[in-house]
Amino acid sequence: RQLDEVCLPLFFGWFLLTPAQDQLRSTGSDFLTALDGFKKNAVGQEIPLEQYFKGKRSLHCTTKFCDYGKAEGAKEYAEKPVSELYGSVFDLAVSALFVTPRTFGARVSLTDEQLVLWPADAEKEAESSVPGAGSLPLGSRAHITLGCADGVEPVQTGLDLLEILVLPEVEPVTDLELGSLRFYGEGRWMLELKEPMCAAACFSSFYK
Ligand code: ACK
């Protein structure tokens, strides 16, 4: 293999700085507690949501999953503007939190400046798993995985977000302190934050 292939990371993304990680984890935990309080067995499980979702990794918003160069388009992605913006810090806007029976995540609303780092095919690539996803606006899949149910891979978080976004908009079921809560059936909930959270994050990459 060529050196540049060997050097491609597992994935590129925005890695939240420690204060932003702490703040998002804390807001996420408040949300799970509030949801448990509003609806018992919200995702169809007896145990508290905080125990149901496992997540200890550092928080990030994946832009491109490269699989060390094996993923389609990985090499092309690593060119400009990615190489130029590598190491820069951005303010990400966390606009919503969501849970499903599989995953717990935060929705990230990307600015035009941030969208230049977003792969053009990220939503289309999900079309086979989530019909309709390919027609959603660029950046719809942008998320931060906060936790997964036992045996669920984190790639599922972005797919669960898309699955909610392709559904018709519904009215909120209640207003919680953090924002309005919507229910999309089959254990899927989304809380739109009253105040989007600003999370400082460094654009970088991850190698295992
Ligand atoms: O939570 P995530 O965005 O979902 O962060 C992890 C990261 O890459 C390392 O596993 C994401 N990921 C895994 N496989 C894929 C894939 N096929 N497409 C997009 N993202 C992926 C995972």
Tab-separated table of C-alpha atoms in Angstrom, residues 62-141:
chain	number	residue	atom	x	y	z
A	62	THR	CA	-17.824	12.774	12.308
A	63	THR	CA	-17.440	14.431	8.913
A	64	LYS	CA	-15.915	11.607	6.841
A	65	PHE	CA	-15.511	7.975	7.855
A	66	CYS	CA	-12.360	6.928	5.946
A	67	ASP	CA	-11.661	3.481	7.382
A	68	TYR	CA	-7.905	4.125	6.878
A	69	GLY	CA	-8.504	4.772	3.177
A	70	LYS	CA	-10.780	1.807	2.456
A	71	ALA	CA	-13.986	3.885	2.409
A	72	GLU	CA	-15.121	5.261	-0.927
A	73	GLY	CA	-13.973	8.828	-1.556
A	74	ALA	CA	-11.645	8.841	1.465
A	75	LYS	CA	-8.554	9.949	-0.433
A	76	GLU	CA	-10.366	12.702	-2.335
A	77	TYR	CA	-11.890	13.991	0.893
A	78	ALA	CA	-8.479	14.377	2.545
A	79	GLU	CA	-7.418	16.991	-0.030
A	80	LYS	CA	-8.355	20.712	0.112
A	81	PRO	CA	-10.084	22.297	1.984
A	82	VAL	CA	-9.753	19.542	4.608
A	83	SER	CA	-5.957	19.698	4.702
A	84	GLU	CA	-6.020	23.499	5.055
A	85	LEU	CA	-8.571	23.576	7.884
A	86	TYR	CA	-7.022	20.646	9.749
A	87	GLY	CA	-6.403	21.689	13.370
A	88	SER	CA	-8.748	24.706	13.294
A	89	VAL	CA	-11.276	25.252	16.061
A	90	PHE	CA	-14.946	25.807	15.156
A	91	ASP	CA	-18.036	26.691	17.168
A	92	LEU	CA	-20.577	23.956	16.526
A	93	ALA	CA	-24.257	24.641	17.221
A	94	VAL	CA	-25.979	21.754	18.989
A	95	SER	CA	-29.652	22.302	18.189
A	96	ALA	CA	-31.402	19.150	19.444
A	97	LEU	CA	-31.026	15.934	21.427
A	98	PHE	CA	-32.631	12.648	20.444
A	99	VAL	CA	-33.063	9.093	21.673
A	100	THR	CA	-34.259	5.940	19.967
A	101	PRO	CA	-34.270	2.334	21.238
A	102	ARG	CA	-30.773	2.065	19.715
A	103	THR	CA	-28.985	5.389	20.169
A	104	PHE	CA	-28.712	8.665	22.064
A	105	GLY	CA	-27.331	11.654	20.160
A	106	ALA	CA	-27.147	15.386	19.610
A	107	ARG	CA	-28.037	17.089	16.352
A	108	VAL	CA	-25.480	19.546	14.998
A	109	SER	CA	-26.628	22.405	12.759
A	110	LEU	CA	-23.722	23.271	10.484
A	111	THR	CA	-23.045	26.765	9.127
A	112	ASP	CA	-22.120	27.333	5.459
A	113	GLU	CA	-18.510	27.728	6.532
A	114	GLN	CA	-18.632	24.341	8.287
A	115	LEU	CA	-20.454	22.667	5.388
A	116	VAL	CA	-17.351	23.005	3.195
A	117	LEU	CA	-15.938	20.143	5.308
A	118	TRP	CA	-19.063	18.025	4.874
A	119	PRO	CA	-18.856	15.194	2.278
A	120	ALA	CA	-21.323	15.747	-0.580
A	121	ASP	CA	-22.534	12.118	-0.388
A	122	ALA	CA	-22.981	11.713	3.404
A	123	GLU	CA	-26.789	11.721	3.230
A	124	LYS	CA	-27.053	9.891	-0.131
A	125	GLU	CA	-24.841	7.103	1.207
A	126	ALA	CA	-27.502	6.450	3.885
A	127	GLU	CA	-30.331	6.130	1.350
A	128	SER	CA	-30.260	2.294	1.361
A	129	SER	CA	-30.673	2.183	5.166
A	130	VAL	CA	-33.006	5.204	5.415
A	131	PRO	CA	-35.162	5.704	2.308
A	132	GLY	CA	-35.565	9.427	1.607
A	133	ALA	CA	-32.338	10.420	3.372
A	134	GLY	CA	-30.664	11.277	0.065
A	135	SER	CA	-33.156	14.111	-0.513
A	136	LEU	CA	-32.494	15.813	2.839
A	137	PRO	CA	-30.339	18.982	2.918
A	138	LEU	CA	-26.570	18.578	3.108
A	139	GLY	CA	-25.449	18.292	6.718
A	140	SER	CA	-28.670	16.659	7.953
A	141	ARG	CA	-26.709	13.670	9.231
